[in-house]
Coordinates of C-alpha atoms and ligand atoms in Angstrom, one line a residue:
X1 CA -5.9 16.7 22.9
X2 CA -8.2 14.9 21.2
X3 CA -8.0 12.9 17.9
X4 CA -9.5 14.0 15.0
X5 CA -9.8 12.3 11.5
X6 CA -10.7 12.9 7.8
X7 CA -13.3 10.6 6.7
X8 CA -13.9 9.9 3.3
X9 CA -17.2 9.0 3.3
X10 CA -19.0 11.9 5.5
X11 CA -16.2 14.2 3.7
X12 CA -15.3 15.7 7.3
X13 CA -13.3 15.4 9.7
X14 CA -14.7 14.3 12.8
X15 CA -13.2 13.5 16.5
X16 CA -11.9 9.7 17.0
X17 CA -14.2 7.3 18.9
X18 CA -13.6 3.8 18.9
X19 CA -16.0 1.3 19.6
X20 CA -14.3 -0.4 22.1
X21 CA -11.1 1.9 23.6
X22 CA -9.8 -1.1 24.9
X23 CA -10.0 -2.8 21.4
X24 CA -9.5 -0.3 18.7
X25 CA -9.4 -1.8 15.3
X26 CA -7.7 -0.9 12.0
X27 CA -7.2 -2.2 8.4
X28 CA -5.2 -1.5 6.2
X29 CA -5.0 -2.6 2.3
X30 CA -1.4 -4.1 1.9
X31 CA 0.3 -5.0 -1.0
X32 CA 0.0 -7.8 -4.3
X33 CA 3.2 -9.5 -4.1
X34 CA 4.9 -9.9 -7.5
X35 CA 7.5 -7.4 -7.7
X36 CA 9.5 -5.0 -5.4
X37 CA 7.3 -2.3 -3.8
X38 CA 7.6 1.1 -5.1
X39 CA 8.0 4.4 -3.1
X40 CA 4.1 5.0 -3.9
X41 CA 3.3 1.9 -2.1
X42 CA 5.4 2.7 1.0
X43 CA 3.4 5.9 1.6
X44 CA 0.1 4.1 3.0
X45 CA 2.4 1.8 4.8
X46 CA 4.3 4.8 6.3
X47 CA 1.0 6.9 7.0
X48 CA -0.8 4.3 8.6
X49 CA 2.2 3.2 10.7
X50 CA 2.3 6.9 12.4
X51 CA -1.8 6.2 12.8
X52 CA -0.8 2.3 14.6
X53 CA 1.6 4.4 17.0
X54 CA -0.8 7.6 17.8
X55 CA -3.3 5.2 18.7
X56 CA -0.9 3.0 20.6
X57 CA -0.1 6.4 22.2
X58 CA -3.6 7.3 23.2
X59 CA -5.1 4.0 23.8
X60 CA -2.1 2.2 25.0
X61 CA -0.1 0.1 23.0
X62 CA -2.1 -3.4 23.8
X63 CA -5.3 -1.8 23.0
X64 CA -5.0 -1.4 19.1
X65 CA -5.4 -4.0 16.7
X66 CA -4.1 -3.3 12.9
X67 CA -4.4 -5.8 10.3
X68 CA -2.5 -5.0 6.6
X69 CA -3.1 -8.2 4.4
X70 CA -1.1 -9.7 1.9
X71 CA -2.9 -10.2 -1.3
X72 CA -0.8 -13.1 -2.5
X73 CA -3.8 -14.3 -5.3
X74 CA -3.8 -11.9 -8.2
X75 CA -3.5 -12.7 -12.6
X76 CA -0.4 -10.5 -11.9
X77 CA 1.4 -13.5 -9.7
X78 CA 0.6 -15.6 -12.6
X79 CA 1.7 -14.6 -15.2
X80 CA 5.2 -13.9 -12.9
X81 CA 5.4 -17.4 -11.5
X82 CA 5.2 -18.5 -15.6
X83 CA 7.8 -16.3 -16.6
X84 CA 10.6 -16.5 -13.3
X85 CA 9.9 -20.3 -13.0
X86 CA 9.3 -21.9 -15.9
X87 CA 10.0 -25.3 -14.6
X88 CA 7.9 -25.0 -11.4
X89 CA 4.5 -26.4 -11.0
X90 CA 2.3 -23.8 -11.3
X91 CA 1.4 -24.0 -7.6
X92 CA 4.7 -24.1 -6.7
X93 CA 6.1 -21.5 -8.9
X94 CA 3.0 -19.2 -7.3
X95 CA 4.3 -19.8 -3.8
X96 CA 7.8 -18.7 -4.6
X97 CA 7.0 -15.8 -6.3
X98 CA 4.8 -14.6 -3.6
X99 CA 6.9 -16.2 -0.6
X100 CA 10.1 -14.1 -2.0
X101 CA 8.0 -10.7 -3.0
X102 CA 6.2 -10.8 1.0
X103 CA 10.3 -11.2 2.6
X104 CA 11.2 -8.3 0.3
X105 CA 8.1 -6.0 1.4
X106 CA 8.9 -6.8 5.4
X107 CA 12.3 -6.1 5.0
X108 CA 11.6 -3.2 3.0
X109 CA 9.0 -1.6 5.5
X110 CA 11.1 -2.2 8.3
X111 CA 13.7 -0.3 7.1
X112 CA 11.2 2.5 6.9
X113 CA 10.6 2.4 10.6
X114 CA 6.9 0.6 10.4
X115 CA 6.1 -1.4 13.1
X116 CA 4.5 -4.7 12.4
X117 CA 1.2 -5.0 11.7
X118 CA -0.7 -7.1 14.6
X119 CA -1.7 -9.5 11.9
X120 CA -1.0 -10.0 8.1
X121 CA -3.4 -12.4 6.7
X122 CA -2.5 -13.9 3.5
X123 CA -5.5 -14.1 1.2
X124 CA -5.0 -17.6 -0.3
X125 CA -5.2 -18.9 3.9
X126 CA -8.8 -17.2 4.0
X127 CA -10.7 -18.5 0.6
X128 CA -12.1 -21.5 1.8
X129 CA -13.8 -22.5 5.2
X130 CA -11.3 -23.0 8.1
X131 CA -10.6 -24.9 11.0
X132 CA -10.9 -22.1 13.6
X133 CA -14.2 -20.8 12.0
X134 CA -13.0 -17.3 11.2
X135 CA -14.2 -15.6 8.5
X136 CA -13.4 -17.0 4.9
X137 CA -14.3 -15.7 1.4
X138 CA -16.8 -18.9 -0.1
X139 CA -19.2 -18.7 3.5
X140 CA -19.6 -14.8 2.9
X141 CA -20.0 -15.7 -1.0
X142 CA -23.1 -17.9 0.3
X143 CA -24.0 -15.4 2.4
X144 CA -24.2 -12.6 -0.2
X145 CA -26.5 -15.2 -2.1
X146 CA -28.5 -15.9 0.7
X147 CA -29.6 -12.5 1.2
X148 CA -30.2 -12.0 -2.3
X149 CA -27.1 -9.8 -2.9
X150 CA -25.3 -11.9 -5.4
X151 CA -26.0 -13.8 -8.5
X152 CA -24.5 -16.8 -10.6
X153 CA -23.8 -16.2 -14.2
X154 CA -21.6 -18.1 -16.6
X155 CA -19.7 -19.7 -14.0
X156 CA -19.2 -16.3 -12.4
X157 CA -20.8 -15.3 -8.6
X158 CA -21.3 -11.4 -9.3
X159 CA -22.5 -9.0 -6.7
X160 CA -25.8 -7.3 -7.3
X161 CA -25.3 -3.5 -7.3
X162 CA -28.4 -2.6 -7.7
X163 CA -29.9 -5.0 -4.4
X164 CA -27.8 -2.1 -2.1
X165 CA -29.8 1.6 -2.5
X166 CA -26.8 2.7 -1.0
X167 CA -24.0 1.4 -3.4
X168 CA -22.0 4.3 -4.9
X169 CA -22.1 6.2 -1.6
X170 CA -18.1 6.1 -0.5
X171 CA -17.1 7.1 -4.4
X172 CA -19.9 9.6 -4.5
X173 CA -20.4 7.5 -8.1
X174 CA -24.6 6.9 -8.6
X175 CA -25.7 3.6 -9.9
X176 CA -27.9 5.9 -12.6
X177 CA -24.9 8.2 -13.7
X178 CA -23.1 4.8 -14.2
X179 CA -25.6 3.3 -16.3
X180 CA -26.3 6.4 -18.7
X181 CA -22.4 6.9 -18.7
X182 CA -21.5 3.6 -19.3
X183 CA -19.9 3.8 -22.6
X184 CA -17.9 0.5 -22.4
X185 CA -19.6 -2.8 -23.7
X186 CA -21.4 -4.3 -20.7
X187 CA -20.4 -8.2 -20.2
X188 CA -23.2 -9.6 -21.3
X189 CA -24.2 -11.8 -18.2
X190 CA -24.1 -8.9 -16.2
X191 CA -27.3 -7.7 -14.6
X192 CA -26.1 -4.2 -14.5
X193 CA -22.5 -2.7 -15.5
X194 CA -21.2 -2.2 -12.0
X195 CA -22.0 -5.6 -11.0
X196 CA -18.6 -7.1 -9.7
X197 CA -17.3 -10.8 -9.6
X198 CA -17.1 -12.5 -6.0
X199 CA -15.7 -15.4 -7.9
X200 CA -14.6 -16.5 -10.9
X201 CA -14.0 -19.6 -12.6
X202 CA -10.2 -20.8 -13.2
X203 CA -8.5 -22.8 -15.8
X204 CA -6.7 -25.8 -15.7
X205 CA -3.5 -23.1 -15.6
X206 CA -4.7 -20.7 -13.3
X207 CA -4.8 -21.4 -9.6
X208 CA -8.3 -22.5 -8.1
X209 CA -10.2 -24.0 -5.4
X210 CA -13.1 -26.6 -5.4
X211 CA -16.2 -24.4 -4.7
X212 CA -19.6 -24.5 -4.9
X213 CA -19.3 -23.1 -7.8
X214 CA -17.2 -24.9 -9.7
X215 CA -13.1 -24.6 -9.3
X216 CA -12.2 -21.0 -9.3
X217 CA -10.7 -18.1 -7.4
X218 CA -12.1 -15.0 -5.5
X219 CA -12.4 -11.5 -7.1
X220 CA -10.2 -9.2 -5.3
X221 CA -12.5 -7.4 -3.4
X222 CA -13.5 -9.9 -1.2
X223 CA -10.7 -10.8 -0.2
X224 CA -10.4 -7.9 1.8
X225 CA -14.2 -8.4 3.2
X226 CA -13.3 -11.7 4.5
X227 CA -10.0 -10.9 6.4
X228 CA -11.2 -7.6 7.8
X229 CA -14.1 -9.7 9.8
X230 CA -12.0 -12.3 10.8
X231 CA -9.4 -10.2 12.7
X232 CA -11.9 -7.4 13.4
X233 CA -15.7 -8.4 13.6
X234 CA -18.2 -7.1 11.2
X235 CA -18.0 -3.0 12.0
X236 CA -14.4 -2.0 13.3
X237 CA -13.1 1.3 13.8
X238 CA -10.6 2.5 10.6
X239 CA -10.1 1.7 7.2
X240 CA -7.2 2.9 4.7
X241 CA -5.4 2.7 2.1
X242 CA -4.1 4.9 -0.8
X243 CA -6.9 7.4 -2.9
X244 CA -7.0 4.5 -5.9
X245 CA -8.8 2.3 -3.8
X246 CA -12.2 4.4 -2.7
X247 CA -13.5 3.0 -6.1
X248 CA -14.2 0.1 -7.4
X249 CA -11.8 -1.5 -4.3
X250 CA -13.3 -0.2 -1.1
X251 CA -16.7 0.9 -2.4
X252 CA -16.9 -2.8 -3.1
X253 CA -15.7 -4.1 -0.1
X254 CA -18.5 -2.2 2.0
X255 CA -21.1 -3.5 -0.1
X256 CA -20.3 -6.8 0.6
X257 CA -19.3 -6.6 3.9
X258 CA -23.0 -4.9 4.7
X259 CA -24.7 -6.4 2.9
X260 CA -23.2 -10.0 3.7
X261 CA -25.0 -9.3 7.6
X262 CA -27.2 -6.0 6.6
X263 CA -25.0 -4.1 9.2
X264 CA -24.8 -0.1 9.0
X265 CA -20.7 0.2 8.7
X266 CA -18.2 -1.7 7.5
X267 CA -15.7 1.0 9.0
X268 CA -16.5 4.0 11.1
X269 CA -14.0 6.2 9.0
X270 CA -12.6 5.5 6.0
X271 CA -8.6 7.1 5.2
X272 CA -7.3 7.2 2.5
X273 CA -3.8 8.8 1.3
X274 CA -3.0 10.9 -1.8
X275 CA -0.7 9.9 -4.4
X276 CA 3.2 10.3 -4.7
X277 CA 4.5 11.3 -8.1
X278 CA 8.6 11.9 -8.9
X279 CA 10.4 14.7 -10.3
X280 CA 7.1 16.2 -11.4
X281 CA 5.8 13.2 -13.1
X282 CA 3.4 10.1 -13.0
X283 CA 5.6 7.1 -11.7
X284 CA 5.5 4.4 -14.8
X285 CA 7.3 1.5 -15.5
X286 CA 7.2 2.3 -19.3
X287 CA 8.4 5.6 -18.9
X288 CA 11.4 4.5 -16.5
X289 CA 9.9 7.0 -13.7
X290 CA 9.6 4.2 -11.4
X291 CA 11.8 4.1 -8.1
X292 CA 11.6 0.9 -6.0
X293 CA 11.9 1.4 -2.5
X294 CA 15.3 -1.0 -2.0
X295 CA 16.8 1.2 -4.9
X296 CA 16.2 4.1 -2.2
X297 CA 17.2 2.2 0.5
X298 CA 20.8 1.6 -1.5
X299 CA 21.5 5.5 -1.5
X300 CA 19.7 6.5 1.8
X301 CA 19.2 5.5 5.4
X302 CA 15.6 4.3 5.7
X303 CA 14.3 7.1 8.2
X304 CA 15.4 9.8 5.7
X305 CA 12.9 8.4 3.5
X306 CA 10.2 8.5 6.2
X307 CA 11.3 12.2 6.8
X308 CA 11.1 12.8 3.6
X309 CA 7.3 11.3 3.6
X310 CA 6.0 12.8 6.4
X311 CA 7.0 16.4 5.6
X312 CA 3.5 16.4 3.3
X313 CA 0.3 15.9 4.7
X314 CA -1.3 12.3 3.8
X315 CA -4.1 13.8 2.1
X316 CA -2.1 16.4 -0.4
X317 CA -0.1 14.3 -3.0
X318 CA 3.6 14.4 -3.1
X319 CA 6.0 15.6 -5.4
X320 CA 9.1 12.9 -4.4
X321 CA 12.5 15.2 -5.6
X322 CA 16.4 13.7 -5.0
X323 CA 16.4 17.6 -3.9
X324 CA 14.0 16.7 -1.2
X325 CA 15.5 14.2 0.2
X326 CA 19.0 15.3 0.6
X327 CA 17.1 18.3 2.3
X328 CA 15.6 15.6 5.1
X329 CA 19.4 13.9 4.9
X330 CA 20.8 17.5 6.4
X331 CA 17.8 17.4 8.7
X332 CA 17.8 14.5 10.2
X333 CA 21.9 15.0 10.4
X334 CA 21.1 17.7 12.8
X335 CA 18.3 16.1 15.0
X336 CA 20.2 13.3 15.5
X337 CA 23.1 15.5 16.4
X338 CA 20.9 17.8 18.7
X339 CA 18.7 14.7 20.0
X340 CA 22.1 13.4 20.8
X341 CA 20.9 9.7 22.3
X342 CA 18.8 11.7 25.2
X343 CA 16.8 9.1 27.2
X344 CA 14.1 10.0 29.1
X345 CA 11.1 12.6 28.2
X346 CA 7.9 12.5 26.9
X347 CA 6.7 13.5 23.8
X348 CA 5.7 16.5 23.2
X349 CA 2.4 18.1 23.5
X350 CA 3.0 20.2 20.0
X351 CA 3.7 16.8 18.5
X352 CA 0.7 15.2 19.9
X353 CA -1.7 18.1 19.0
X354 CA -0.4 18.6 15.6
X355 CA -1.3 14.6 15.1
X356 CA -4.7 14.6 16.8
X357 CA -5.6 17.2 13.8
X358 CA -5.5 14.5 11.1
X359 CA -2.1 13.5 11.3
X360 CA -1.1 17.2 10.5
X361 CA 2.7 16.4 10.2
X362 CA 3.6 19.5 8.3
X363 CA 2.9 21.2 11.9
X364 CA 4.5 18.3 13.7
X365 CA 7.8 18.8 11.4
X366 CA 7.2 22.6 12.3
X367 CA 6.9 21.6 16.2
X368 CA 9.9 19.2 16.0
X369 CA 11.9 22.0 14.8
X370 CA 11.0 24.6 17.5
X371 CA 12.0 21.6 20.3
X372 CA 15.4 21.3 18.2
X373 CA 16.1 25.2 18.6
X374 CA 15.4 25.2 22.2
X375 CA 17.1 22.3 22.7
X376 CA 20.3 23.2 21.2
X377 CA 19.7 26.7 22.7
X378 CA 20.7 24.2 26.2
X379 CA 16.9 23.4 27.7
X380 CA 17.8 19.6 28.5
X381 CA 13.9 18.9 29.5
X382 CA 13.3 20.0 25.8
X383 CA 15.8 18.0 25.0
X384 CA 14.3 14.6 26.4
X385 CA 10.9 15.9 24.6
X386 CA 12.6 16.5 21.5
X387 CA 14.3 12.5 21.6
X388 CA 11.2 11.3 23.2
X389 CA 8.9 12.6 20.1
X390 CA 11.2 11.5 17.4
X391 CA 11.7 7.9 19.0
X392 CA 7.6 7.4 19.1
X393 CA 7.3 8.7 15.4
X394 CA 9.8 6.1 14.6
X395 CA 12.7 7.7 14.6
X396 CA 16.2 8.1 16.2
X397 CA 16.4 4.0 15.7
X398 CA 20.4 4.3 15.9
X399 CA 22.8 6.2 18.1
X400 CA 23.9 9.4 17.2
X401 CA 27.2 7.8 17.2
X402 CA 26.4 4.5 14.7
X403 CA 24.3 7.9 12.5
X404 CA 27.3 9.8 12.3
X405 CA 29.8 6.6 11.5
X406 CA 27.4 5.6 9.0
X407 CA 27.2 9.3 7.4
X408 CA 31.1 9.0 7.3
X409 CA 31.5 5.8 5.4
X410 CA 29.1 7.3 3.2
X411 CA 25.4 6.6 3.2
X412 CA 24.0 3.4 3.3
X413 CA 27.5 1.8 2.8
X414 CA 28.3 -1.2 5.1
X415 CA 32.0 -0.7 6.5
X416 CA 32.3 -4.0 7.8
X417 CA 31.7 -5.5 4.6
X418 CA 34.5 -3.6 3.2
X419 CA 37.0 -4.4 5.6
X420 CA 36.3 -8.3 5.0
X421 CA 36.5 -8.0 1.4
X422 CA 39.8 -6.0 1.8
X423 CA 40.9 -8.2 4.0
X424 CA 39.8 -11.5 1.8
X425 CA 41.8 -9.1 -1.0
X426 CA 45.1 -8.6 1.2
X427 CA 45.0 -12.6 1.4
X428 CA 44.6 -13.6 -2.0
X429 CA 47.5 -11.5 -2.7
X430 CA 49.6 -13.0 -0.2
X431 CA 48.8 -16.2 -2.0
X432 CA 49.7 -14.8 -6.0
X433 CA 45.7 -15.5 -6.5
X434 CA 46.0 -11.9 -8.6
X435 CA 43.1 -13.0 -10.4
X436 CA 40.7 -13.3 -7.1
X437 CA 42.6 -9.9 -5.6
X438 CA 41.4 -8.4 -8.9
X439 CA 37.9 -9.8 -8.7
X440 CA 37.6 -8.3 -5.3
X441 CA 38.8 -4.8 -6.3
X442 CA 36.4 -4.8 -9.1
X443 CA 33.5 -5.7 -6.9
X444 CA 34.3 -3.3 -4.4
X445 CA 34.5 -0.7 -7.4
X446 CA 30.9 -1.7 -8.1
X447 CA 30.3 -1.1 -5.0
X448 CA 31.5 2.3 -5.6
X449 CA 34.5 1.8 -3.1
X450 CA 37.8 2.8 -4.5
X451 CA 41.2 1.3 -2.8
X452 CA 44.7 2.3 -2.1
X453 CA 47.6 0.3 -1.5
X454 CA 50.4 1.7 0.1
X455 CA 53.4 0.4 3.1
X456 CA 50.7 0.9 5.9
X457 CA 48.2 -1.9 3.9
X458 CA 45.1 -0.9 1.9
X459 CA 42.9 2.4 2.7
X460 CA 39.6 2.8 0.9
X461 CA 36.9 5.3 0.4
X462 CA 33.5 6.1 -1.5
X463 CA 33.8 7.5 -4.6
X464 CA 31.0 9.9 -4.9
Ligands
AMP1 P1 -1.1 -2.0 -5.0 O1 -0.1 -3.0 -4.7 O2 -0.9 -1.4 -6.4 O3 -2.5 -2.5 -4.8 O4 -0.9 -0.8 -4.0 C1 -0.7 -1.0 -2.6 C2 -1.0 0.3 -1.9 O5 -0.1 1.4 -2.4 C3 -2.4 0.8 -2.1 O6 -2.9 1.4 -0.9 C4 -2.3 1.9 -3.2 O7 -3.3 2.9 -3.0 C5 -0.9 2.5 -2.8 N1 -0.3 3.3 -3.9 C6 0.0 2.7 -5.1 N2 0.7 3.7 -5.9 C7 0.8 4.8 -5.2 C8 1.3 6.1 -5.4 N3 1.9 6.4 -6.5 N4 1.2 7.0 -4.4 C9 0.6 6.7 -3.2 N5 0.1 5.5 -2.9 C10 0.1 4.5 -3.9
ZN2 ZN1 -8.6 -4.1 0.4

């Protein structure tokens, strides 16, 4: 077994080797916080969670250092923090929006069986100089200048495209093809079209920090320049993120993170993950083909849609179907039964061999199911393997007992919850307060939860 990885930039796959086995080092794009996450966005998260735990696996669990960053600075927050709180300080109004939008995303992702991250940097902590010297976004501005890599320009610090021979190389995009192409007005202060801003200048609205350029705020690239370094030194092992990102985002980021120190690498291999559309089409707000990953979570245990995201390889893009997830629902109803809380085991060498060939889980799904067979079939050291793999792929998180109870009160309803607001209900009747029994009922019934009165007391079940 040895690991193997697609790289986007040498367009092969190659086998794995760190820098530093005892430190290997990943980052990983994360997400702008102003609204709930959709099921796109959980795909990189979920992908690059199975990477975090194959390379705990290989290199041992304190040997892997993964940063995801929280871009919490964006025209996006904004305009939210305007519209959801109106009577806010800006400042203020910024923090909640972000502050709420982050909670949702952890509690989101950890429903989808993804480990933490070993750090999540906020961007807004790294824009200016700080007290325990790591890297920050206005000293690798300066450096850029330095080096004669970046520019100012009506108010503007822009990053020289053309001062890098080697810019273009990630996208496959050449400077020259850009040029002649370009078809859209240049800005006018703009040395060349793909000249990017490092830092822009803000209004008296618009969030901002006292630079040496004025007050403004970063571009978005750097951002990601600045964190990656401080958690993982100037050249680290893996970067990813979903197929959107290769250009401008990440093409970007290596220019400045070279050309800030004139290193070779930013990254040793570059990941990225293909896109996830549903029920055949392009997910879009406008359209109303948009699914939140909370609305998914309200209809379906969390590792069902990890199942159901793993059963495609990363690279290939996904078609997401209700079809296909009540097919992983019926599978993991099995495993679990099958599995049936084994302790013990290790996981399996299929399993491990299908992820050392770029995270082939298509195989690994066709391994797990071989395991199940011959598990059920009675062969209790398979059995162990079986539990074992499922538990490191981040799986199996209840008993087979709690999956099964929670199957029976009908997906992702709570039962306790019920029982208390029956209960509250049984109360308010024994007090005449018809009017709070019948608020009850009618929130259980949006709830989906019909009721029965009869002698014995109240009996309730999911109307489906
Ligand atoms: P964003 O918040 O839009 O920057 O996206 C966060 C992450 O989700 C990035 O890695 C994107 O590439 C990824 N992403 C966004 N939409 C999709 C999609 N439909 N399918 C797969 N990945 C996506
Ligand atoms: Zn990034």
């Amino acid at each position: 077994m040895s690991l193997r990885l697609y790289d986007t930039l040498t367009k092969e796959k190659r086998p794995f080797t760190p820098l530093d086995p005892k430190n290997v080092r990943m980052y990983v794009c994360g997400p702008t916080v102003y609204d709930f996450a959709h099921i796109g966005n959980a795909r990189p998260v979920i992908v690059f969670d199975l990477l975090f735990r194959m390379l705990r696996y290989i290199y041992g669990p304190d040997q892997v250092t993964y940063v995801r960053n929280i871009t919490d600075v964006d025209d996006k927050i904004n305009d939210r923090a305007a519209r959801d709180f109106p009577g806010l300080p800006l400042n203020d109004a910024i923090r909640a929006v972000t502050e709420k939008t982050a909670d949702q995303f952890q509690t989101d992702v950890e429903a989808l069986g993804c480990l933490p991250p070993t750090f999540q940097p906020r961007a807004t902590d790294f824009v200016l100089p700080r007290a325990d010297g790591k890297t920050d976004m206005v000293t690798l501005i300066q450096q850029l200048i330095a080096r004669g890599h970046a520019y100012e320009a009506a108010g503007e610090v822009l990053f020289d495209t053309e001062s890098m021979p080697e810019y273009g190389a990630l996208s496959g995009r050449k400077l020259d093809e850009q040029q002649a192409g370009a078809r859209v007005a240049v800005d006018a202060h703009k040395k060349h079209p793909t000249d990017f801003v490092l830092w822009k200048q803000s209004s008296a609205e618009e969030p901002g920090w006292e630079s040496p350029w004025g007050r403004g705020r970063p571009g978005w690239h750097i951002e990601c320049s600045a964190m990656a370094e401080a958690y993982l030194g100037q050249t680290f092992d893996i970067h990813g993120g979903g197929l959107d990102l290769i250009f401008p985002h990440h093409e970007n980021e290596i220019a400045q993170s070279r050309c800030a120190h004139g290193t070779q690498a930013m990254a040793n291999t570059w990941m990225h993950n293909g896109f996830l559309q549903v029920e055949g089409e392009k997910m879009s707000k406008s359209t109303g083909n948009f699914v939140t990953i909370r609305e998914l979570l309200n209809d379906w245990p969390g590792e069902v849609l990890r199942l159901n995201m793993l059963k495609t390889h990363y690279r290939s893009p996904i078609d997401w179907t209700v079809k296909g997830l009540e097919e992983s629902a019926r599978t993991l109803d099995d495993w679990y039964w099958v599995a049936a809380d084994s302790k013990g085991g290790h996981p399996a060498n299929k399993v491990i061999d299908a992820l050392s060939d770029d995270l082939n889980t298509p195989q690994m799904i066709a391994a797990l199911h071989l395991l199940r067979n011959s598990a059920a079939a009675g062969d209790e050291k398979d059995r162990g393997k079986f539990a074992a793999s499922l538990r490191m792929l981040g799986f199996l998180s209840e008993s087979a007992a709690e999956w099964a109870a929670r199957k029976q009160q009908g997906g992702g309803v709570d039962a306790a919850k019920i029982d208390s607001l029956i209960a509250d209900r049984t109360d308010a009747r024994a007090n005449k307060d018809f009017k709070e029994s019948d608020r009850i009922r009618d929130q259980l019934a949006a709830m989906g939860v019909t009721i029965k009165d009869s002698k014995e007391g109240t009996s309730w079940e999911i109307a489906r």
